[in-house]
Amino acid sequence: MRISTSAMIEQSVRSMNAQQNNLAKIQSQISSQQRMQTAADDPAGWARGMSLDQVLAGITTYGSNINTAQQRLGLEENALADSGNILQSVSALAIQATNGSQSPQSLQAITAQLQQYYNQLLSDANAQDGEGHYLFAGSSSISAPFTQTGNSVTYNGDTSSRLLQIGPQRTIADGDNGASVYMNNSSGNGTFATAVSTTNTGVAQLTNSQVKDASLWDGGTYNVAFTGGNYSVTDSSNNVIASGAYTDGGTVSFRGVQLTFSGAAATGDSFTVSPSAPKDVFASLRDLISLTQNPPTSSAGRAQWQTQMQNLQSEISRSFDAVTNTRSDVGARMASLDDASNRLQDQSVAMKSLLSNVRDLDLAQASTELNLTTVSLQALQLAYTKVQSLSLFQYLR
């Protein structure tokens, strides 16, 4: 077999080019501190790395959603806290207004305070986040959910909530619709409302109303009438379903409900009991403001006024409960978000560790390979110069 000089030179050049490519690859790995520069370096490892990249991208997205939800729920919690404080103050003013020692001037001051609370509550209901989105508009967060037209407030949002994905199989509402917080109330005690006749001449007034046995309440309309020291309860067909002697501070019970009255009842006085009707907190506040603006001028009028105040106090109390319950739910969701955030951080650390094992370069090993490749390349270059200088004339000489 003949080995020509040109073949030896060509082989040397190929070997030097290969070592130069290896050297460039190692230098690039050290520069990027990444073991794989292309998928060809390790197809299985490259695919594994891409899969881990997708998991980390999902974790980043979930983390961003958690931050958004935490921000919005934090602002909602502040608005609900303020609304709860307002309703507590309104309840205190309502109790204060029923004090018989209040003068017309002091009632005017209470009315002014109630109006301020009304405006502030409406402002809370239209609270926004830092991006101009309304907190209580449901999924229609770009428009103000509550508008006032004349003496009524209208809810313009929807009854759904925005859901953000905070995990592969987990979503969370980043807000609550205003209908459930501020509009979902009813008149009276929530089951029935008691209205006093404006023609009453006695001073009997309703001081308490409650459901003693919900299974007996049929949702009908009833009339409680007083005659000669006795009471009778009739249904809508004028059938007497309960009767007895009336005593000041005594109770009247029928169909699972119980009414407590105080004060002397005159013959012909009456009260109507009917199912509660939908009534939002703003309507209750307006009625309360109207009552304080128009204080009674007679004993009989005051009894009627007090009965109306009792109904409104019950409505405001339930509105406060609705706000408080929503606030508690928001707190539970915020705690859930904190837990989800901690879990994502743990997952992120674990995924990054796995990705490091797949992609990161062993610097010590790479440095050794760099030195060996450099020495090998230098040896090849030296050998090449020797081979290139060989000729027959030099041999003969």
mmCIF file of C-alpha atoms in Angstrom:
data_model
loop_
_atom_site.group_PDB
_atom_site.id
_atom_site.type_symbol
_atom_site.label_atom_id
_atom_site.label_comp_id
_atom_site.label_asym_id
_atom_site.label_seq_id
_atom_site.Cartn_x
_atom_site.Cartn_y
_atom_site.Cartn_z
ATOM 1 C CA MET A 1 0.000 0.000 0.000
ATOM 2 C CA ARG A 2 1.425 3.342 -1.010
ATOM 3 C CA ILE A 3 0.965 6.374 1.271
ATOM 4 C CA SER A 4 1.607 9.579 -0.566
ATOM 5 C CA THR A 5 2.758 12.806 1.000
ATOM 6 C CA SER A 6 -0.451 14.556 -0.077
ATOM 7 C CA ALA A 7 -2.590 11.947 1.700
ATOM 8 C CA MET A 8 -0.647 12.407 4.897
ATOM 9 C CA ILE A 9 -1.033 16.170 4.656
ATOM 10 C CA GLU A 10 -4.758 15.846 3.962
ATOM 11 C CA GLN A 11 -5.227 13.562 6.966
ATOM 12 C CA SER A 12 -3.336 15.991 9.188
ATOM 13 C CA VAL A 13 -5.508 18.888 8.020
ATOM 14 C CA ARG A 14 -8.702 16.918 8.728
ATOM 15 C CA SER A 15 -7.452 16.048 12.205
ATOM 16 C CA MET A 16 -6.534 19.679 12.956
ATOM 17 C CA ASN A 17 -9.922 20.906 11.706
ATOM 18 C CA ALA A 18 -11.708 18.367 13.898
ATOM 19 C CA GLN A 19 -9.716 19.437 16.958
ATOM 20 C CA GLN A 20 -10.296 23.093 16.175
ATOM 21 C CA ASN A 21 -14.048 22.412 15.992
ATOM 22 C CA ASN A 22 -13.890 20.568 19.316
ATOM 23 C CA LEU A 23 -11.933 23.439 20.819
ATOM 24 C CA ALA A 24 -14.462 26.013 19.560
ATOM 25 C CA LYS A 25 -17.333 23.924 20.924
ATOM 26 C CA ILE A 26 -15.742 23.648 24.367
ATOM 27 C CA GLN A 27 -15.001 27.362 24.427
ATOM 28 C CA SER A 28 -18.625 28.099 23.494
ATOM 29 C CA GLN A 29 -19.845 25.761 26.237
ATOM 30 C CA ILE A 30 -17.659 27.472 28.815
ATOM 31 C CA SER A 31 -18.788 30.902 27.623
ATOM 32 C CA SER A 32 -22.510 30.009 27.889
ATOM 33 C CA GLN A 33 -22.033 27.507 30.726
ATOM 34 C CA GLN A 34 -24.434 25.274 28.810
ATOM 35 C CA ARG A 35 -23.552 21.697 27.931
ATOM 36 C CA MET A 36 -25.751 21.571 24.823
ATOM 37 C CA GLN A 37 -25.375 24.141 22.053
ATOM 38 C CA THR A 38 -27.695 22.384 19.597
ATOM 39 C CA ALA A 39 -30.126 19.471 19.711
ATOM 40 C CA ALA A 40 -27.503 17.320 17.968
ATOM 41 C CA ASP A 41 -25.265 17.498 21.052
ATOM 42 C CA ASP A 42 -27.773 15.402 23.056
ATOM 43 C CA PRO A 43 -31.183 14.830 21.411
ATOM 44 C CA ALA A 44 -32.731 13.191 24.486
ATOM 45 C CA GLY A 45 -31.328 15.826 26.842
ATOM 46 C CA TRP A 46 -32.465 18.615 24.528
ATOM 47 C CA ALA A 47 -36.033 17.265 24.505
ATOM 48 C CA ARG A 48 -35.969 16.896 28.284
ATOM 49 C CA GLY A 49 -34.785 20.481 28.645
ATOM 50 C CA MET A 50 -37.539 21.798 26.366
ATOM 51 C CA SER A 51 -40.117 19.931 28.432
ATOM 52 C CA LEU A 52 -38.776 21.470 31.634
ATOM 53 C CA ASP A 53 -38.808 24.895 29.969
ATOM 54 C CA GLN A 54 -42.528 24.490 29.320
ATOM 55 C CA VAL A 55 -43.148 23.555 32.949
ATOM 56 C CA LEU A 56 -41.198 26.618 34.131
ATOM 57 C CA ALA A 57 -43.093 28.855 31.696
ATOM 58 C CA GLY A 58 -46.362 27.572 33.145
ATOM 59 C CA ILE A 59 -45.114 28.224 36.683
ATOM 60 C CA THR A 60 -44.201 31.776 35.662
ATOM 61 C CA THR A 61 -47.682 32.336 34.202
ATOM 62 C CA TYR A 62 -49.386 30.916 37.269
ATOM 63 C CA GLY A 63 -47.205 33.111 39.476
ATOM 64 C CA SER A 64 -48.186 36.184 37.475
ATOM 65 C CA ASN A 65 -51.868 35.280 37.847
ATOM 66 C CA ILE A 66 -51.401 34.823 41.585
ATOM 67 C CA ASN A 67 -49.832 38.273 41.863
ATOM 68 C CA THR A 68 -52.734 39.792 39.914
ATOM 69 C CA ALA A 69 -55.321 38.027 42.074
ATOM 70 C CA GLN A 70 -53.535 39.030 45.277
ATOM 71 C CA GLN A 71 -53.502 42.655 44.218
ATOM 72 C CA ARG A 72 -57.180 42.743 43.242
ATOM 73 C CA LEU A 73 -58.357 40.777 46.284
ATOM 74 C CA GLY A 74 -56.293 43.014 48.548
ATOM 75 C CA LEU A 75 -58.013 46.088 47.104
ATOM 76 C CA GLU A 76 -61.398 44.371 47.370
ATOM 77 C CA GLU A 77 -60.726 43.497 50.999
ATOM 78 C CA ASN A 78 -59.982 47.160 51.713
ATOM 79 C CA ALA A 79 -63.220 48.259 50.015
ATOM 80 C CA LEU A 80 -65.231 45.652 51.918
ATOM 81 C CA ALA A 81 -63.622 46.647 55.209
ATOM 82 C CA ASP A 82 -64.599 50.261 54.583
ATOM 83 C CA SER A 83 -68.140 49.220 53.584
ATOM 84 C CA GLY A 84 -68.462 47.181 56.772
ATOM 85 C CA ASN A 85 -67.304 50.128 58.870
ATOM 86 C CA ILE A 86 -69.819 52.360 57.108
ATOM 87 C CA LEU A 87 -72.712 49.994 57.790
ATOM 88 C CA GLN A 88 -71.693 49.664 61.432
ATOM 89 C CA SER A 89 -71.704 53.439 61.714
ATOM 90 C CA VAL A 90 -75.082 53.592 59.974
ATOM 91 C CA SER A 91 -76.507 51.090 62.488
ATOM 92 C CA ALA A 92 -75.165 53.170 65.357
ATOM 93 C CA LEU A 93 -76.753 56.319 63.905
ATOM 94 C CA ALA A 94 -80.080 54.499 63.424
ATOM 95 C CA ILE A 95 -80.084 53.479 67.082
ATOM 96 C CA GLN A 96 -79.107 57.012 68.046
ATOM 97 C CA ALA A 97 -81.929 58.452 65.957
ATOM 98 C CA THR A 98 -84.561 56.339 67.747
ATOM 99 C CA ASN A 99 -83.664 57.956 71.044
ATOM 100 C CA GLY A 100 -86.688 59.985 72.036
ATOM 101 C CA SER A 101 -84.503 62.835 73.246
ATOM 102 C CA GLN A 102 -83.286 63.719 69.756
ATOM 103 C CA SER A 103 -84.132 67.224 68.634
ATOM 104 C CA PRO A 104 -85.001 68.170 65.038
ATOM 105 C CA GLN A 105 -81.533 69.759 64.760
ATOM 106 C CA SER A 106 -79.715 66.651 65.943
ATOM 107 C CA LEU A 107 -81.778 64.510 63.546
ATOM 108 C CA GLN A 108 -80.734 66.848 60.720
ATOM 109 C CA ALA A 109 -77.093 66.258 61.674
ATOM 110 C CA ILE A 110 -77.703 62.493 61.657
ATOM 111 C CA THR A 111 -79.340 62.802 58.225
ATOM 112 C CA ALA A 112 -76.291 64.657 56.885
ATOM 113 C CA GLN A 113 -73.984 61.946 58.233
ATOM 114 C CA LEU A 114 -76.147 59.217 56.715
ATOM 115 C CA GLN A 115 -75.998 60.957 53.334
ATOM 116 C CA GLN A 116 -72.207 61.068 53.529
ATOM 117 C CA TYR A 117 -72.132 57.358 54.359
ATOM 118 C CA TYR A 118 -74.469 56.657 51.432
ATOM 119 C CA ASN A 119 -72.132 58.454 49.016
ATOM 120 C CA GLN A 120 -69.086 56.727 50.481
ATOM 121 C CA LEU A 121 -70.715 53.288 50.230
ATOM 122 C CA LEU A 122 -71.548 53.924 46.564
ATOM 123 C CA SER A 123 -67.914 54.926 46.020
ATOM 124 C CA ASP A 124 -66.724 51.680 47.627
ATOM 125 C CA ALA A 125 -69.061 49.695 45.382
ATOM 126 C CA ASN A 126 -67.433 51.378 42.355
ATOM 127 C CA ALA A 127 -63.852 50.857 43.579
ATOM 128 C CA GLN A 128 -61.177 50.165 40.952
ATOM 129 C CA ASP A 129 -57.872 48.365 40.839
ATOM 130 C CA GLY A 130 -54.597 49.926 39.733
ATOM 131 C CA GLU A 131 -55.393 49.287 36.055
ATOM 132 C CA GLY A 132 -58.745 51.046 36.050
ATOM 133 C CA HIS A 133 -60.829 47.861 36.233
ATOM 134 C CA TYR A 134 -63.806 47.849 38.569
ATOM 135 C CA LEU A 135 -63.598 45.388 41.440
ATOM 136 C CA PHE A 136 -67.308 44.600 41.795
ATOM 137 C CA ALA A 137 -68.393 44.528 38.137
ATOM 138 C CA GLY A 138 -68.094 40.778 37.691
ATOM 139 C CA SER A 139 -66.497 39.884 34.366
ATOM 140 C CA SER A 140 -67.553 43.248 32.841
ATOM 141 C CA SER A 141 -64.875 45.153 34.698
ATOM 142 C CA ILE A 142 -64.334 47.999 32.245
ATOM 143 C CA SER A 143 -67.543 49.890 33.143
ATOM 144 C CA ALA A 144 -68.738 51.239 36.484
ATOM 145 C CA PRO A 145 -71.011 48.565 37.996
ATOM 146 C CA PHE A 146 -73.253 50.953 39.949
ATOM 147 C CA THR A 147 -75.001 54.046 38.646
ATOM 148 C CA GLN A 148 -77.437 56.284 40.452
ATOM 149 C CA THR A 149 -80.490 57.572 38.626
ATOM 150 C CA GLY A 150 -82.740 59.740 40.736
ATOM 151 C CA ASN A 151 -83.281 57.915 44.021
ATOM 152 C CA SER A 152 -82.348 54.455 42.802
ATOM 153 C CA VAL A 153 -79.055 52.663 42.254
ATOM 154 C CA THR A 154 -78.744 50.221 39.363
ATOM 155 C CA TYR A 155 -76.245 47.403 39.048
ATOM 156 C CA ASN A 156 -74.839 47.264 35.509
ATOM 157 C CA GLY A 157 -72.324 44.442 35.910
ATOM 158 C CA ASP A 158 -72.928 40.722 35.574
ATOM 159 C CA THR A 159 -73.241 38.038 38.216
ATOM 160 C CA SER A 160 -70.139 36.092 37.234
ATOM 161 C CA SER A 161 -66.562 36.488 38.455
ATOM 162 C CA ARG A 162 -63.225 36.581 36.676
ATOM 163 C CA LEU A 163 -61.372 33.302 37.120
ATOM 164 C CA LEU A 164 -57.586 33.127 36.991
ATOM 165 C CA GLN A 165 -55.692 29.872 36.598
ATOM 166 C CA ILE A 166 -53.144 29.458 39.384
ATOM 167 C CA GLY A 167 -52.257 25.830 38.704
ATOM 168 C CA PRO A 168 -52.720 23.077 36.124
ATOM 169 C CA GLN A 169 -56.054 22.062 37.646
ATOM 170 C CA ARG A 170 -56.817 25.088 39.797
ATOM 171 C CA THR A 171 -58.583 28.421 39.260
ATOM 172 C CA ILE A 172 -59.598 31.172 41.652
ATOM 173 C CA ALA A 173 -61.956 34.161 41.474
ATOM 174 C CA ASP A 174 -60.058 37.426 41.683
ATOM 175 C CA GLY A 175 -63.162 39.365 42.736
ATOM 176 C CA ASP A 176 -66.856 39.270 43.596
ATOM 177 C CA ASN A 177 -69.776 40.676 41.677
ATOM 178 C CA GLY A 178 -71.471 43.650 43.246
ATOM 179 C CA ALA A 179 -74.931 42.116 43.012
ATOM 180 C CA SER A 180 -74.062 39.494 45.620
ATOM 181 C CA VAL A 181 -72.380 42.025 47.916
ATOM 182 C CA TYR A 182 -74.590 45.120 47.776
ATOM 183 C CA MET A 183 -77.821 44.203 45.993
ATOM 184 C CA ASN A 184 -78.686 40.736 47.281
ATOM 185 C CA ASN A 185 -80.761 41.735 50.292
ATOM 186 C CA SER A 186 -84.458 41.839 51.096
ATOM 187 C CA SER A 187 -86.926 43.840 53.139
ATOM 188 C CA GLY A 188 -87.779 43.208 56.776
ATOM 189 C CA ASN A 189 -85.934 40.387 58.481
ATOM 190 C CA GLY A 190 -85.220 38.566 55.221
ATOM 191 C CA THR A 191 -88.170 36.191 55.532
ATOM 192 C CA PHE A 192 -91.048 38.597 56.094
ATOM 193 C CA ALA A 193 -91.558 42.326 56.531
ATOM 194 C CA THR A 194 -93.967 44.013 58.906
ATOM 195 C CA ALA A 195 -95.667 47.245 57.835
ATOM 196 C CA VAL A 196 -97.573 49.500 60.191
ATOM 197 C CA SER A 197 -100.819 51.146 59.174
ATOM 198 C CA THR A 198 -100.542 54.920 58.822
ATOM 199 C CA THR A 199 -104.027 55.254 60.350
ATOM 200 C CA ASN A 200 -103.011 53.760 63.715
ATOM 201 C CA THR A 201 -103.922 55.958 66.671
ATOM 202 C CA GLY A 202 -102.302 53.903 69.433
ATOM 203 C CA VAL A 203 -98.639 53.856 70.422
ATOM 204 C CA ALA A 204 -98.023 50.146 69.890
ATOM 205 C CA GLN A 205 -94.857 49.551 67.921
ATOM 206 C CA LEU A 206 -93.001 46.511 66.631
ATOM 207 C CA THR A 207 -89.790 45.919 68.561
ATOM 208 C CA ASN A 208 -88.750 42.527 67.218
ATOM 209 C CA SER A 209 -89.701 40.055 64.512
ATOM 210 C CA GLN A 210 -88.255 36.608 63.999
ATOM 211 C CA VAL A 211 -88.873 33.206 62.501
ATOM 212 C CA LYS A 212 -89.294 30.616 65.231
ATOM 213 C CA ASP A 213 -90.079 27.653 62.967
ATOM 214 C CA ALA A 214 -89.263 28.091 59.271
ATOM 215 C CA SER A 215 -91.116 24.898 58.367
ATOM 216 C CA LEU A 216 -94.431 26.526 59.388
ATOM 217 C CA TRP A 217 -93.979 29.760 57.448
ATOM 218 C CA ASP A 218 -95.926 29.577 54.182
ATOM 219 C CA GLY A 219 -94.958 32.930 52.663
ATOM 220 C CA GLY A 220 -98.474 34.351 52.912
ATOM 221 C CA THR A 221 -99.738 37.825 53.766
ATOM 222 C CA TYR A 222 -101.366 38.349 57.163
ATOM 223 C CA ASN A 223 -103.012 41.165 59.084
ATOM 224 C CA VAL A 224 -102.617 41.670 62.827
ATOM 225 C CA ALA A 225 -105.506 43.800 64.149
ATOM 226 C CA PHE A 226 -106.175 45.076 67.671
ATOM 227 C CA THR A 227 -109.628 45.471 69.212
ATOM 228 C CA GLY A 228 -110.481 46.197 72.837
ATOM 229 C CA GLY A 229 -107.281 44.840 74.292
ATOM 230 C CA ASN A 230 -107.249 41.757 72.096
ATOM 231 C CA TYR A 231 -105.495 40.861 68.847
ATOM 232 C CA SER A 232 -106.494 38.697 65.926
ATOM 233 C CA VAL A 233 -104.467 37.469 62.972
ATOM 234 C CA THR A 234 -106.226 36.944 59.656
ATOM 235 C CA ASP A 235 -104.923 35.584 56.367
ATOM 236 C CA SER A 236 -105.517 36.987 52.886
ATOM 237 C CA SER A 237 -108.923 35.279 52.822
ATOM 238 C CA ASN A 238 -109.854 36.991 56.104
ATOM 239 C CA ASN A 239 -109.751 33.710 58.038
ATOM 240 C CA VAL A 240 -108.720 34.109 61.678
ATOM 241 C CA ILE A 241 -105.689 31.923 62.314
ATOM 242 C CA ALA A 242 -104.637 33.248 65.743
ATOM 243 C CA SER A 243 -106.057 35.469 68.462
ATOM 244 C CA GLY A 244 -105.590 36.358 72.106
ATOM 245 C CA ALA A 245 -105.275 39.075 74.677
ATOM 246 C CA TYR A 246 -102.708 41.765 73.953
ATOM 247 C CA THR A 247 -100.271 42.801 76.659
ATOM 248 C CA ASP A 248 -97.676 45.549 76.418
ATOM 249 C CA GLY A 249 -94.360 43.853 75.606
ATOM 250 C CA GLY A 250 -96.108 40.627 74.696
ATOM 251 C CA THR A 251 -95.717 38.489 71.572
ATOM 252 C CA VAL A 252 -98.008 37.452 68.771
ATOM 253 C CA SER A 253 -97.196 34.076 67.217
ATOM 254 C CA PHE A 254 -98.583 32.384 64.096
ATOM 255 C CA ARG A 255 -97.347 30.312 61.147
ATOM 256 C CA GLY A 256 -93.946 29.855 62.773
ATOM 257 C CA VAL A 257 -93.240 33.599 63.222
ATOM 258 C CA GLN A 258 -93.169 35.712 66.348
ATOM 259 C CA LEU A 259 -93.796 39.445 66.645
ATOM 260 C CA THR A 260 -93.013 41.446 69.757
ATOM 261 C CA PHE A 261 -94.880 44.699 70.395
ATOM 262 C CA SER A 262 -94.578 47.383 73.031
ATOM 263 C CA GLY A 263 -96.911 50.233 73.887
ATOM 264 C CA ALA A 264 -100.689 50.449 74.113
ATOM 265 C CA ALA A 265 -102.632 49.436 71.013
ATOM 266 C CA ALA A 266 -105.862 51.277 70.170
ATOM 267 C CA THR A 267 -108.893 49.645 68.686
ATOM 268 C CA GLY A 268 -108.505 49.623 64.914
ATOM 269 C CA ASP A 269 -104.693 49.590 64.927
ATOM 270 C CA SER A 270 -103.183 47.037 62.580
ATOM 271 C CA PHE A 271 -99.928 45.699 61.183
ATOM 272 C CA THR A 272 -99.389 43.765 57.952
ATOM 273 C CA VAL A 273 -97.008 40.834 57.657
ATOM 274 C CA SER A 274 -95.949 39.900 54.101
ATOM 275 C CA PRO A 275 -93.086 37.996 52.461
ATOM 276 C CA SER A 276 -89.819 39.893 52.181
ATOM 277 C CA ALA A 277 -89.154 41.492 48.802
ATOM 278 C CA PRO A 278 -85.760 42.111 47.159
ATOM 279 C CA LYS A 279 -84.191 45.296 48.468
ATOM 280 C CA ASP A 280 -80.619 46.508 48.066
ATOM 281 C CA VAL A 281 -78.574 48.204 50.758
ATOM 282 C CA PHE A 282 -78.773 51.564 48.992
ATOM 283 C CA ALA A 283 -82.564 51.465 49.101
ATOM 284 C CA SER A 284 -82.450 50.693 52.833
ATOM 285 C CA LEU A 285 -80.105 53.615 53.383
ATOM 286 C CA ARG A 286 -82.334 55.955 51.381
ATOM 287 C CA ASP A 287 -85.354 54.907 53.444
ATOM 288 C CA LEU A 288 -83.356 55.496 56.615
ATOM 289 C CA ILE A 289 -82.351 58.961 55.424
ATOM 290 C CA SER A 290 -85.976 59.726 54.563
ATOM 291 C CA LEU A 291 -87.105 58.713 58.064
ATOM 292 C CA THR A 292 -84.558 60.896 59.818
ATOM 293 C CA GLN A 293 -85.502 63.779 57.526
ATOM 294 C CA ASN A 294 -89.133 63.426 58.537
ATOM 295 C CA PRO A 295 -89.332 62.851 62.301
ATOM 296 C CA PRO A 296 -92.747 62.098 63.860
ATOM 297 C CA THR A 297 -94.855 64.878 65.338
ATOM 298 C CA SER A 298 -97.259 62.774 67.444
ATOM 299 C CA SER A 299 -97.153 59.782 69.755
ATOM 300 C CA ALA A 300 -98.975 57.592 67.236
ATOM 301 C CA GLY A 301 -96.696 58.830 64.477
ATOM 302 C CA ARG A 302 -93.650 58.032 66.571
ATOM 303 C CA ALA A 303 -94.877 54.448 67.094
ATOM 304 C CA GLN A 304 -95.210 54.048 63.336
ATOM 305 C CA TRP A 305 -91.790 55.658 62.832
ATOM 306 C CA GLN A 306 -90.177 53.311 65.354
ATOM 307 C CA THR A 307 -91.665 50.262 63.614
ATOM 308 C CA GLN A 308 -90.213 51.414 60.312
ATOM 309 C CA MET A 309 -86.858 52.014 61.970
ATOM 310 C CA GLN A 310 -86.897 48.478 63.383
ATOM 311 C CA ASN A 311 -87.356 47.028 59.906
ATOM 312 C CA LEU A 312 -84.567 49.178 58.467
ATOM 313 C CA GLN A 313 -82.155 48.291 61.258
ATOM 314 C CA SER A 314 -82.746 44.629 60.480
ATOM 315 C CA GLU A 315 -82.071 45.267 56.781
ATOM 316 C CA ILE A 316 -78.845 47.186 57.476
ATOM 317 C CA SER A 317 -77.699 44.416 59.823
ATOM 318 C CA ARG A 318 -78.147 41.777 57.143
ATOM 319 C CA SER A 319 -76.358 43.955 54.590
ATOM 320 C CA PHE A 320 -73.471 44.194 57.022
ATOM 321 C CA ASP A 321 -73.498 40.386 57.322
ATOM 322 C CA ALA A 322 -73.348 40.052 53.528
ATOM 323 C CA VAL A 323 -70.329 42.361 53.342
ATOM 324 C CA THR A 324 -68.632 40.605 56.260
ATOM 325 C CA ASN A 325 -69.232 37.142 54.791
ATOM 326 C CA THR A 326 -67.807 38.238 51.448
ATOM 327 C CA ARG A 327 -64.804 39.727 53.202
ATOM 328 C CA SER A 328 -64.230 36.437 55.028
ATOM 329 C CA ASP A 329 -64.379 34.578 51.729
ATOM 330 C CA VAL A 330 -61.868 37.019 50.235
ATOM 331 C CA GLY A 331 -59.557 36.372 53.173
ATOM 332 C CA ALA A 332 -59.822 32.628 52.601
ATOM 333 C CA ARG A 333 -58.948 33.077 48.924
ATOM 334 C CA MET A 334 -55.965 35.271 49.797
ATOM 335 C CA ALA A 335 -54.704 32.582 52.167
ATOM 336 C CA SER A 336 -55.194 30.032 49.392
ATOM 337 C CA LEU A 337 -53.173 32.239 47.039
ATOM 338 C CA ASP A 338 -50.331 32.457 49.553
ATOM 339 C CA ASP A 339 -50.291 28.672 49.785
ATOM 340 C CA ALA A 340 -50.355 28.318 45.993
ATOM 341 C CA SER A 341 -47.520 30.835 45.662
ATOM 342 C CA ASN A 342 -45.366 28.904 48.135
ATOM 343 C CA ARG A 343 -46.043 25.664 46.286
ATOM 344 C CA LEU A 344 -45.108 27.251 42.959
ATOM 345 C CA GLN A 345 -41.860 28.559 44.406
ATOM 346 C CA ASP A 346 -40.974 25.077 45.616
ATOM 347 C CA GLN A 347 -41.847 23.621 42.205
ATOM 348 C CA SER A 348 -39.805 26.301 40.456
ATOM 349 C CA VAL A 349 -36.730 25.492 42.543
ATOM 350 C CA ALA A 350 -37.147 21.772 41.831
ATOM 351 C CA MET A 351 -37.619 22.314 38.066
ATOM 352 C CA LYS A 352 -34.640 24.651 37.838
ATOM 353 C CA SER A 353 -32.517 22.085 39.651
ATOM 354 C CA LEU A 354 -33.569 19.384 37.161
ATOM 355 C CA LEU A 355 -32.944 21.728 34.253
ATOM 356 C CA SER A 356 -29.512 22.530 35.623
ATOM 357 C CA ASN A 357 -28.686 18.824 35.748
ATOM 358 C CA VAL A 358 -29.751 18.467 32.121
ATOM 359 C CA ARG A 359 -28.162 21.584 30.619
ATOM 360 C CA ASP A 360 -25.525 23.091 32.865
ATOM 361 C CA LEU A 361 -21.883 22.481 32.099
ATOM 362 C CA ASP A 362 -19.428 20.786 34.458
ATOM 363 C CA LEU A 363 -16.810 23.542 34.425
ATOM 364 C CA ALA A 364 -14.064 21.399 35.925
ATOM 365 C CA GLN A 365 -14.548 18.699 33.323
ATOM 366 C CA ALA A 366 -14.832 21.244 30.521
ATOM 367 C CA SER A 367 -11.598 22.956 31.616
ATOM 368 C CA THR A 368 -9.802 19.614 31.535
ATOM 369 C CA GLU A 369 -11.186 18.860 28.070
ATOM 370 C CA LEU A 370 -10.160 22.328 26.913
ATOM 371 C CA ASN A 371 -6.566 21.763 28.032
ATOM 372 C CA LEU A 372 -6.418 18.291 26.486
ATOM 373 C CA THR A 373 -7.906 19.515 23.212
ATOM 374 C CA THR A 374 -5.505 22.460 23.100
ATOM 375 C CA VAL A 375 -2.495 20.201 23.682
ATOM 376 C CA SER A 376 -3.773 17.730 21.091
ATOM 377 C CA LEU A 377 -4.255 20.510 18.562
ATOM 378 C CA GLN A 378 -0.778 21.850 19.200
ATOM 379 C CA ALA A 379 0.663 18.357 18.722
ATOM 380 C CA LEU A 380 -1.186 17.941 15.455
ATOM 381 C CA GLN A 381 0.043 21.306 14.252
ATOM 382 C CA LEU A 382 3.641 20.377 15.099
ATOM 383 C CA ALA A 383 3.259 17.034 13.351
ATOM 384 C CA TYR A 384 1.815 18.769 10.329
ATOM 385 C CA THR A 385 4.809 21.048 9.985
ATOM 386 C CA LYS A 386 7.105 18.021 10.138
ATOM 387 C CA VAL A 387 5.158 16.108 7.524
ATOM 388 C CA GLN A 388 4.907 19.131 5.251
ATOM 389 C CA SER A 389 8.677 19.624 5.257
ATOM 390 C CA LEU A 390 9.456 16.043 4.212
ATOM 391 C CA SER A 391 10.873 15.462 0.617
ATOM 392 C CA LEU A 392 13.165 13.002 -1.234
ATOM 393 C CA PHE A 393 15.877 15.603 -1.630
ATOM 394 C CA GLN A 394 15.990 16.255 2.105
ATOM 395 C CA TYR A 395 16.229 12.491 2.680
ATOM 396 C CA LEU A 396 19.137 12.128 0.168
ATOM 397 C CA ARG A 397 20.859 15.108 1.704
#
